[in-house]
Amino acid sequence: MLDLKKIINISGEINERIVDGRKKLKLPASHHAIEPSHLLNQERDGSIVFTWDDISDTNEGAVVTHFGMYNPVSKHFKVVHVHNQRVSVVSASISQDTTFIAFTTMSRDRTASSLDRRTGKETYSAYLAEIKAMSPRVFSLNLERQTFIKVQFLYEDKPAEKEANMIVMLHRESIGLYKIPLARAAHGMVMKGQPKTEQIGKKFVWCQWDSGKQMLFYIHQSMDDSGAKQHILSSVQMYNNGLHDMVLDVPLNFPLTSKSSGRCTYADIPLCSGIPETSMNATVLTKSNGTFCLCYQSHVSATSERRSKSSPLPRTSPLQRTSPLQHTTSHQGSSSSSESESTEINYYICMVHHASTIHGCVSHIPAAVVRRAVVAFSWLGDQILVMLPGYFAHLLNVSIEYEPCNHILLHSKSCEEGIEDEETGGSERSTGTRSDDQSDSRRHDQSDFRKNNQSNSRKSDQSDASISGASAEELIPVLESRMEQFSFVSNTALKIIGNEGTGAYLLDRRSRCVYSVTIDPDRLVDIFSHCSMTMTRTALLHYAILRQKGFELVKQLFSVICNDIASPEVPTMMKEFLIAMTYVAVRRQTDREVLRLLPFTNSEPFRGQIDKTKSGDRLARLSYSQIHRLHFPNKTGKERTQKKSGIGDDWLDILRIHLRSMQVTKTCRWSFDSVKTAYQQMQVKEEKHLQTREEEHFLTLISISKAKERHGEDSGNLYGTKMENVLGQAPCFLQGTSVSETSDTHMALTREVLSKYLMSFLMKDGKVKAGNVSKEYVACQRQQSQLLCHLLWTLRGRHLALRDPLPTLAMKGGLDEYELFQLLDRYVTVTSDLFFPVPARLHGYLTSLAFRALHFRMFLQYVDHGVLQLTGDFMAQLLKELPDNEEYVGLKHSLISRLPLRAGEECYRLWDHVTCSTYLAHKHVDKILAEHRPSTTEAASMDSIRNTLTEARRNSIIEEVSFRPLAAFFRHLEKTNSQMGADRVSPLDFVALEEVALHHTHCETKYDMGNVNF
């Protein structure tokens, strides 16, 4: 999934310029000339400050140290200073107008003492040199320490003409601001007098300079309220003219294994932005939107590898190693138990903007590797990449725009298990919609991956040759075994290729090559296929939706999901799709104030996450802990910069406003549970009304099916032609924009509930804005719901006819139709849980699929439990297509009997069968009898009946009749006869008809007529 691509070899390009310069000066050959340059610092404009040792062009044959600047964007190379002797430079910085260069040298005291010769007692000294003077001078800052000294010039809006400002960081001592007075000379600027100093920081254990934001971060110890010591991360913002302000103090809620006393060891880290102490692997990562994270790797002391006093090697620590592969091969002669031992790597991500800390624990790392492992921290978009090449890579969602969740946890062991499963045929997942060429390409990549994993026993020199010979276009997977030799530097803002690209850039400490981190969609699908953890698969789908352009990758992931339809994670993936896709659609049309209130995922934020193998072994664990107190001054960006002109909020203002909203207003995202609660309350009140509306909707569908040839169909779609290019043409039942009757209720209720929720948080024009946002959100829900339905149909139903509203019911369906039914059934369940709308004709299509794919008894169970709906269009097609033989007549009667009375009678009118005609005739007779039924207030005695008939006989020829149904029938005949002609005399003998009717009833009926209520 994560691949590295070589972008630039900084040392190689610089060395080429050095060789060209030597050729122009015609300097004699020297072995010093081929030594690689030493990369020291990168300034705000992207220029890299470096040194190299070479023969002096002024001093005959003497080897001296040269200082240079190189811009990897403009390819500008310049030699800025030539020192008068050869020194070991560990830190350097050049002023904004290239007037001065400050640098720190390191020397070892190798006196007669044998102990000093073994240990190498280092001394660090700071100097300041003029560059543009006619006779450049080098000044000592009178700083000599046993600890590291870092120097850094400040860059302002425009170069200062009277004063240059510089920060000097004395490790474990203090941080000072040097104000250097300037004077103009004939050929440039020179130092006018002694620098003025000002302390801006106390004793610290770690620091980092952010050249882009001109900000200093450092960690120091302080006493808390209870009197206990704790580590504090402080931030100092530097402004023009040397002004500064303490902007943030963060108490660290995780253990920091830093040495407060004793000898320090420092590593040679190129372009190091802080103090390169070997026991501290930490970096601060910030974004302009207010995201602020401190990343820290917990140090593991190498207790099992304490060196002897006679050993000539220096002490080792994580930041000192050049290649873990070299160290692991050097221990191959040791006991096999230590080689097979596995331990854990712990790291912490302090998310200041969320007032929380992530604790990551990665298992199944060899113990020899853990003691020397250097975890790299870098931005990848708005996520943090935590990586140990060759072993694990974690992509953490820590952006200020989202609550932390859906982290992607990758481990080399799980990838190896997936490859083994594929080799043995144990993996059942595959991407069925891909072409054969793409499948062959993926198999070829996986074959290469397996070959690389089987070469763990290669020698280090062979590894070096393979890396140095790799082409610039080659993509190297991060979790390949050959990546073990890489040791990357965690940089905050590495300026390499200008504004091109937005990915992460990592600098390899050993080769000085810069690599970009890219996402390979094919490998992402492979990992998704072989992954056994639902949380990781959900995180991969979430990443593909929110951070990958195009819909093809999402389609490939769902093709994998559809290969295991019975899996309980299928509904979870559908919910993630609906919520995340709706958020993406709304994000294009809504501002940030509203987006922080809308749901973006189905996963629970601030919830621990684990990664396991298929056998149950834990590979990684993430947990959270809250930061209870933050010291944040109330000064705005305008007040801190002390500018009279109005300026916008800077990233610190955004961070402060965000933290205040979390603490005071306690904003949280809207939940779909609120719609569920409101719907349950409404359902109790309007249950009878809803049933009446459903019956009317059924009758409407019946009438539409009768007249569908006369009425045109709406053939529009909601999601445009781009999605149709990926999914193909939508089937007939998805054409149009109408939704079901129940969905209309859900949409109206969602609009109302969401609007009320937004009004409680929106300040300006809250009512109008909340109404517009809720209306737009519901429209996006409808769009994404139809898109998901189209996606599922594309994966399993493309063999069905596009133009038919419903599949034919006369033929049984195959396996694909059964799988499509299962998918759409889960889709209906998910949309019902989230109150998302569904297309108007989906229920009829789903019922038709079920009728084709299921046994009839199983089909009736789905109907009886309310899973399937006997819609009007389905019943109309059923009565039309199925023949009226003995089997299907009983089937039709069984389904009609499950309908409400009005719906069943309407089906009888549509079905041309003798039983239907008989039922409708009886119904018509009952209606006639009901029209002439006496009032319930009248007496039921025979005397009252005869009195009624006697009263009616005055204007009728009907004789006295004691049988009430027959009397009512006579009255109906009389009424009909009177309409035909008033002079016509009825030839009927009513008394005789009554006697004959009673006689036949008595003879043909086996029941006791005395019990019949007439």
Coordinates of N, CA and C in Angstrom, one line a residue, residues 786-935:
Q786 N -28.6 6.0 -3.4 CA -28.9 5.5 -4.7 C -27.6 5.0 -5.4
L787 N -26.5 5.7 -5.1 CA -25.2 5.4 -5.6 C -24.7 4.0 -5.1
L788 N -24.9 3.8 -3.8 CA -24.6 2.5 -3.2 C -25.4 1.3 -3.8
C789 N -26.7 1.6 -4.0 CA -27.6 0.6 -4.6 C -27.1 0.3 -6.0
H790 N -26.7 1.3 -6.8 CA -26.2 1.1 -8.1 C -24.9 0.3 -8.1
L791 N -24.1 0.6 -7.1 CA -22.8 -0.1 -7.0 C -23.0 -1.6 -6.7
L792 N -23.9 -1.9 -5.8 CA -24.2 -3.3 -5.5 C -24.8 -4.1 -6.7
W793 N -25.7 -3.4 -7.4 CA -26.3 -4.0 -8.6 C -25.2 -4.2 -9.7
T794 N -24.3 -3.3 -9.8 CA -23.2 -3.5 -10.8 C -22.4 -4.7 -10.5
L795 N -22.1 -5.0 -9.3 CA -21.2 -6.0 -8.9 C -21.9 -7.4 -9.0
R796 N -23.2 -7.5 -8.9 CA -23.8 -8.8 -8.9 C -25.0 -8.9 -9.8
G797 N -25.5 -7.8 -10.4 CA -26.7 -7.9 -11.2 C -26.6 -7.4 -12.6
R798 N -25.4 -7.3 -13.1 CA -25.3 -6.7 -14.5 C -25.8 -7.6 -15.6
H799 N -26.0 -8.9 -15.3 CA -26.5 -9.8 -16.3 C -28.0 -9.7 -16.5
L800 N -28.7 -9.0 -15.5 CA -30.1 -8.8 -15.6 C -30.4 -7.7 -16.6
A801 N -31.6 -7.7 -17.1 CA -32.0 -6.7 -18.2 C -32.1 -5.3 -17.5
L802 N -31.6 -4.4 -18.3 CA -31.6 -3.0 -17.8 C -33.0 -2.3 -17.9
R803 N -33.7 -2.6 -19.0 CA -34.9 -1.9 -19.3 C -36.1 -2.4 -18.5
D804 N -36.0 -3.6 -18.0 CA -37.2 -4.2 -17.3 C -37.3 -3.6 -15.9
P805 N -38.4 -3.0 -15.5 CA -38.5 -2.5 -14.1 C -38.3 -3.6 -13.1
L806 N -38.9 -4.8 -13.4 CA -38.7 -5.9 -12.5 C -38.3 -7.1 -13.3
P807 N -37.4 -8.0 -12.7 CA -37.1 -9.2 -13.4 C -38.3 -10.1 -13.5
T808 N -38.3 -10.9 -14.6 CA -39.4 -11.8 -14.8 C -39.5 -12.8 -13.7
L809 N -40.8 -13.1 -13.4 CA -41.1 -14.0 -12.3 C -41.3 -15.5 -12.7
A810 N -41.4 -15.7 -14.0 CA -41.7 -17.0 -14.5 C -40.5 -18.0 -14.5
M811 N -39.3 -17.4 -14.3 CA -38.1 -18.3 -14.3 C -37.4 -18.1 -12.9
K812 N -36.7 -19.2 -12.5 CA -36.0 -19.1 -11.3 C -34.6 -18.5 -11.5
G813 N -34.1 -17.8 -10.5 CA -32.8 -17.1 -10.7 C -31.7 -18.0 -10.3
G814 N -30.4 -17.5 -10.6 CA -29.2 -18.3 -10.3 C -28.5 -17.8 -9.0
L815 N -27.3 -18.2 -8.9 CA -26.5 -17.8 -7.7 C -26.3 -16.3 -7.6
D816 N -26.0 -15.7 -8.8 CA -25.7 -14.2 -8.7 C -26.9 -13.5 -8.3
E817 N -28.1 -13.9 -8.7 CA -29.3 -13.2 -8.2 C -29.6 -13.4 -6.7
Y818 N -29.2 -14.6 -6.2 CA -29.3 -14.8 -4.8 C -28.4 -13.9 -4.0
E819 N -27.1 -13.8 -4.5 CA -26.2 -12.9 -3.8 C -26.6 -11.4 -4.0
L820 N -27.2 -11.1 -5.1 CA -27.7 -9.7 -5.2 C -28.8 -9.5 -4.3
F821 N -29.7 -10.4 -4.1 CA -30.8 -10.3 -3.1 C -30.2 -10.1 -1.7
Q822 N -29.2 -10.9 -1.4 CA -28.6 -10.8 0.0 C -28.0 -9.4 0.2
L823 N -27.3 -8.9 -0.9 CA -26.7 -7.6 -0.7 C -27.8 -6.5 -0.6
L824 N -28.8 -6.5 -1.5 CA -29.9 -5.5 -1.4 C -30.6 -5.6 -0.1
D825 N -30.8 -6.9 0.4 CA -31.5 -7.0 1.7 C -30.7 -6.3 2.8
R826 N -29.4 -6.5 2.8 CA -28.6 -5.8 3.8 C -28.6 -4.3 3.6
Y827 N -28.6 -3.9 2.3 CA -28.7 -2.5 2.0 C -30.0 -1.9 2.6
V828 N -31.1 -2.5 2.4 CA -32.3 -2.0 3.0 C -32.3 -2.0 4.5
T829 N -31.7 -3.0 5.1 CA -31.6 -2.9 6.6 C -30.7 -1.8 7.1
V830 N -29.6 -1.6 6.4 CA -28.7 -0.5 6.8 C -29.3 0.9 6.6
T831 N -30.0 1.1 5.5 CA -30.6 2.4 5.2 C -31.8 2.6 6.2
S832 N -32.4 1.5 6.6 CA -33.5 1.7 7.6 C -32.9 2.0 9.0
D833 N -31.7 1.5 9.3 CA -31.1 1.8 10.6 C -30.6 3.2 10.7
L834 N -30.1 3.7 9.5 CA -29.6 5.1 9.5 C -30.6 6.1 9.0
F835 N -31.8 5.6 8.6 CA -32.9 6.5 8.1 C -32.5 7.2 6.8
F836 N -31.8 6.5 6.0 CA -31.4 7.0 4.7 C -32.6 6.7 3.7
P837 N -32.8 7.5 2.7 CA -33.9 7.2 1.7 C -33.5 6.1 0.8
V838 N -34.4 5.4 0.2 CA -34.2 4.4 -0.8 C -35.0 4.7 -2.0
P839 N -34.6 4.2 -3.2 CA -35.4 4.5 -4.4 C -36.8 4.0 -4.3
A840 N -37.7 4.6 -5.0 CA -39.1 4.3 -4.9 C -39.4 2.9 -5.3
R841 N -38.8 2.3 -6.3 CA -39.1 1.0 -6.9 C -38.2 -0.1 -6.4
L842 N -37.4 0.2 -5.3 CA -36.4 -0.8 -4.8 C -37.1 -2.0 -4.2
H843 N -38.2 -1.7 -3.3 CA -38.8 -2.8 -2.6 C -39.5 -3.8 -3.6
G844 N -40.1 -3.3 -4.6 CA -40.7 -4.2 -5.6 C -39.6 -5.0 -6.3
Y845 N -38.5 -4.4 -6.6 CA -37.4 -5.1 -7.3 C -36.8 -6.2 -6.4
L846 N -36.6 -5.8 -5.1 CA -36.1 -6.7 -4.1 C -37.0 -7.9 -3.9
T847 N -38.3 -7.7 -3.8 CA -39.3 -8.8 -3.7 C -39.3 -9.7 -4.9
S848 N -39.1 -9.1 -6.1 CA -39.1 -9.9 -7.3 C -37.8 -10.8 -7.3
L849 N -36.7 -10.2 -6.9 CA -35.4 -11.0 -6.8 C -35.6 -12.2 -5.8
A850 N -36.2 -11.9 -4.6 CA -36.5 -12.9 -3.6 C -37.4 -14.0 -4.2
F851 N -38.4 -13.6 -4.9 CA -39.3 -14.6 -5.5 C -38.6 -15.6 -6.4
R852 N -37.6 -15.0 -7.2 CA -36.9 -15.8 -8.1 C -35.8 -16.7 -7.5
A853 N -35.2 -16.1 -6.4 CA -34.0 -16.8 -5.8 C -34.3 -17.7 -4.6
L854 N -35.5 -17.5 -3.9 CA -35.8 -18.3 -2.7 C -36.8 -19.3 -3.0
H855 N -36.8 -20.3 -2.2 CA -38.0 -21.3 -2.2 C -39.2 -20.5 -1.7
F856 N -40.4 -21.0 -2.1 CA -41.6 -20.2 -1.8 C -41.9 -20.2 -0.3
R857 N -41.6 -21.3 0.4 CA -41.8 -21.3 1.8 C -40.9 -20.3 2.5
M858 N -39.6 -20.2 2.1 CA -38.7 -19.2 2.6 C -39.1 -17.8 2.2
F859 N -39.6 -17.7 1.0 CA -40.1 -16.4 0.6 C -41.3 -15.9 1.5
L860 N -42.2 -16.8 1.8 CA -43.3 -16.4 2.7 C -42.8 -16.0 4.1
Q861 N -41.8 -16.7 4.6 CA -41.2 -16.3 5.9 C -40.7 -14.9 5.9
Y862 N -40.0 -14.5 4.8 CA -39.5 -13.2 4.6 C -40.6 -12.2 4.6
V863 N -41.7 -12.5 3.9 CA -42.9 -11.6 3.9 C -43.5 -11.5 5.2
D864 N -43.7 -12.6 5.9 CA -44.4 -12.6 7.2 C -43.6 -11.8 8.3
H865 N -42.3 -11.8 8.2 CA -41.5 -11.1 9.1 C -41.2 -9.7 8.7
G866 N -41.8 -9.2 7.7 CA -41.7 -7.8 7.3 C -40.5 -7.4 6.5
V867 N -39.6 -8.4 6.2 CA -38.4 -8.1 5.4 C -38.7 -7.7 4.0
L868 N -39.7 -8.5 3.4 CA -40.1 -8.2 2.0 C -41.5 -7.6 2.0
Q869 N -41.7 -6.6 1.1 CA -43.0 -6.0 1.0 C -43.7 -6.4 -0.3
L870 N -44.9 -6.8 -0.2 CA -45.7 -7.1 -1.4 C -46.3 -5.9 -2.0
T871 N -45.4 -5.2 -2.8 CA -45.8 -3.9 -3.4 C -46.7 -4.1 -4.5
G872 N -47.3 -3.0 -4.9 CA -48.3 -3.1 -6.0 C -47.8 -3.5 -7.3
D873 N -46.6 -3.0 -7.7 CA -46.0 -3.4 -9.0 C -45.6 -4.8 -9.0
F874 N -45.1 -5.4 -7.8 CA -44.8 -6.8 -7.8 C -46.0 -7.7 -8.0
M875 N -47.1 -7.3 -7.2 CA -48.3 -8.1 -7.3 C -48.9 -8.0 -8.7
A876 N -48.8 -6.9 -9.3 CA -49.4 -6.7 -10.7 C -48.6 -7.6 -11.7
Q877 N -47.3 -7.6 -11.5 CA -46.5 -8.5 -12.4 C -46.7 -10.0 -12.1
L878 N -46.9 -10.3 -10.8 CA -47.1 -11.7 -10.5 C -48.4 -12.2 -11.1
L879 N -49.5 -11.4 -11.0 CA -50.8 -11.9 -11.5 C -50.8 -11.9 -13.0
K880 N -49.9 -11.1 -13.6 CA -49.9 -11.1 -15.1 C -49.0 -12.2 -15.7
E881 N -47.8 -12.5 -15.1 CA -46.9 -13.4 -15.7 C -47.1 -14.8 -15.4
L882 N -47.5 -15.1 -14.2 CA -47.7 -16.5 -13.8 C -49.0 -17.1 -14.3
P883 N -49.0 -18.3 -14.9 CA -50.2 -18.9 -15.4 C -51.1 -19.3 -14.3
D884 N -52.4 -19.5 -14.6 CA -53.4 -19.9 -13.6 C -53.6 -21.4 -13.6
N885 N -52.5 -22.1 -13.4 CA -52.6 -23.5 -13.1 C -52.8 -23.8 -11.6
E886 N -52.9 -25.1 -11.3 CA -53.2 -25.4 -9.9 C -52.1 -24.9 -8.9
E887 N -50.8 -25.0 -9.3 CA -49.8 -24.6 -8.4 C -49.8 -23.1 -8.2
Y888 N -49.8 -22.3 -9.2 CA -49.7 -20.9 -9.1 C -51.0 -20.2 -8.6
V889 N -52.2 -20.9 -8.8 CA -53.4 -20.3 -8.2 C -53.3 -20.3 -6.7
G890 N -52.9 -21.4 -6.1 CA -52.8 -21.4 -4.7 C -51.7 -20.5 -4.2
L891 N -50.6 -20.3 -5.0 CA -49.6 -19.4 -4.6 C -50.1 -17.9 -4.6
K892 N -50.9 -17.6 -5.6 CA -51.4 -16.2 -5.7 C -52.4 -16.0 -4.6
H893 N -53.2 -17.0 -4.3 CA -54.2 -16.8 -3.2 C -53.4 -16.6 -1.8
S894 N -52.3 -17.4 -1.7 CA -51.6 -17.3 -0.4 C -51.0 -15.9 -0.2
L895 N -50.5 -15.3 -1.3 CA -49.9 -13.9 -1.2 C -51.0 -12.9 -1.0
I896 N -52.1 -13.0 -1.8 CA -53.2 -12.0 -1.7 C -53.8 -12.0 -0.3
S897 N -53.8 -13.2 0.4 CA -54.4 -13.3 1.7 C -53.6 -12.6 2.7
R898 N -52.3 -12.3 2.4 CA -51.4 -11.6 3.4 C -51.5 -10.1 3.2
L899 N -52.3 -9.6 2.2 CA -52.5 -8.2 2.0 C -53.6 -7.6 2.8
P900 N -53.6 -6.3 3.1 CA -54.8 -5.7 3.7 C -56.0 -5.9 2.8
L901 N -57.2 -5.7 3.3 CA -58.5 -6.0 2.6 C -58.6 -5.2 1.3
R902 N -58.3 -3.9 1.4 CA -58.5 -3.1 0.2 C -57.5 -3.5 -0.9
A903 N -56.2 -3.8 -0.5 CA -55.2 -4.2 -1.4 C -55.6 -5.6 -2.1
G904 N -56.1 -6.5 -1.2 CA -56.4 -7.8 -1.8 C -57.6 -7.7 -2.8
E905 N -58.6 -6.9 -2.5 CA -59.7 -6.7 -3.4 C -59.3 -6.1 -4.7
E906 N -58.3 -5.2 -4.6 CA -57.8 -4.6 -5.8 C -57.0 -5.6 -6.7
C907 N -56.3 -6.5 -6.0 CA -55.6 -7.6 -6.8 C -56.7 -8.5 -7.4
Y908 N -57.8 -8.8 -6.7 CA -58.8 -9.6 -7.3 C -59.4 -9.0 -8.5
R909 N -59.6 -7.7 -8.5 CA -60.1 -7.0 -9.7 C -59.1 -7.1 -10.9
L910 N -57.8 -7.1 -10.5 CA -56.8 -7.2 -11.6 C -56.6 -8.6 -12.1
W911 N -56.9 -9.6 -11.3 CA -56.7 -11.0 -11.6 C -58.0 -11.6 -12.3
D912 N -57.9 -12.0 -13.5 CA -59.0 -12.5 -14.2 C -59.2 -14.0 -13.9
H913 N -59.7 -14.4 -12.8 CA -59.9 -15.7 -12.4 C -61.3 -15.9 -11.9
V914 N -61.9 -17.2 -12.0 CA -63.3 -17.5 -11.6 C -63.5 -17.2 -10.1
T915 N -62.5 -17.6 -9.3 CA -62.6 -17.3 -7.8 C -62.7 -15.9 -7.5
C916 N -62.0 -15.1 -8.3 CA -62.1 -13.6 -8.1 C -63.4 -13.1 -8.4
S917 N -64.0 -13.6 -9.6 CA -65.3 -13.1 -10.0 C -66.4 -13.5 -9.0
T918 N -66.3 -14.8 -8.4 CA -67.2 -15.2 -7.4 C -67.1 -14.3 -6.2
Y919 N -65.9 -14.1 -5.7 CA -65.7 -13.2 -4.5 C -66.3 -11.8 -4.8
L920 N -66.0 -11.3 -5.9 CA -66.5 -9.9 -6.2 C -68.0 -9.9 -6.3
A921 N -68.6 -11.0 -6.9 CA -70.1 -11.0 -6.9 C -70.7 -11.1 -5.6
H922 N -70.1 -12.0 -4.7 CA -70.6 -12.0 -3.3 C -70.5 -10.7 -2.6
K923 N -69.4 -10.1 -2.9 CA -69.1 -8.8 -2.3 C -70.2 -7.8 -2.7
H924 N -70.5 -7.9 -4.0 CA -71.5 -6.9 -4.5 C -72.9 -7.2 -3.9
V925 N -73.2 -8.5 -3.7 CA -74.5 -8.8 -3.1 C -74.5 -8.3 -1.7
D926 N -73.4 -8.6 -1.0 CA -73.3 -8.1 0.4 C -73.5 -6.6 0.5
K927 N -73.0 -5.9 -0.5 CA -73.1 -4.4 -0.5 C -74.6 -4.1 -0.7
I928 N -75.2 -4.8 -1.6 CA -76.7 -4.5 -1.8 C -77.5 -4.8 -0.6
L929 N -77.2 -5.9 0.1 CA -77.9 -6.2 1.3 C -77.7 -5.2 2.4
A930 N -76.4 -4.7 2.5 CA -76.1 -3.8 3.5 C -76.8 -2.5 3.3
E931 N -77.1 -2.1 2.1 CA -77.8 -0.9 1.8 C -79.3 -0.9 2.4
H932 N -79.9 -2.1 2.4 CA -81.3 -2.2 2.9 C -81.4 -2.8 4.3
R933 N -80.3 -2.9 5.0 CA -80.3 -3.5 6.3 C -81.0 -2.6 7.3
P934 N -82.0 -3.1 8.1 CA -82.7 -2.2 9.0 C -81.7 -1.6 10.1
S935 N -82.2 -0.5 10.7 CA -81.4 0.1 11.7 C -81.3 -0.8 12.9

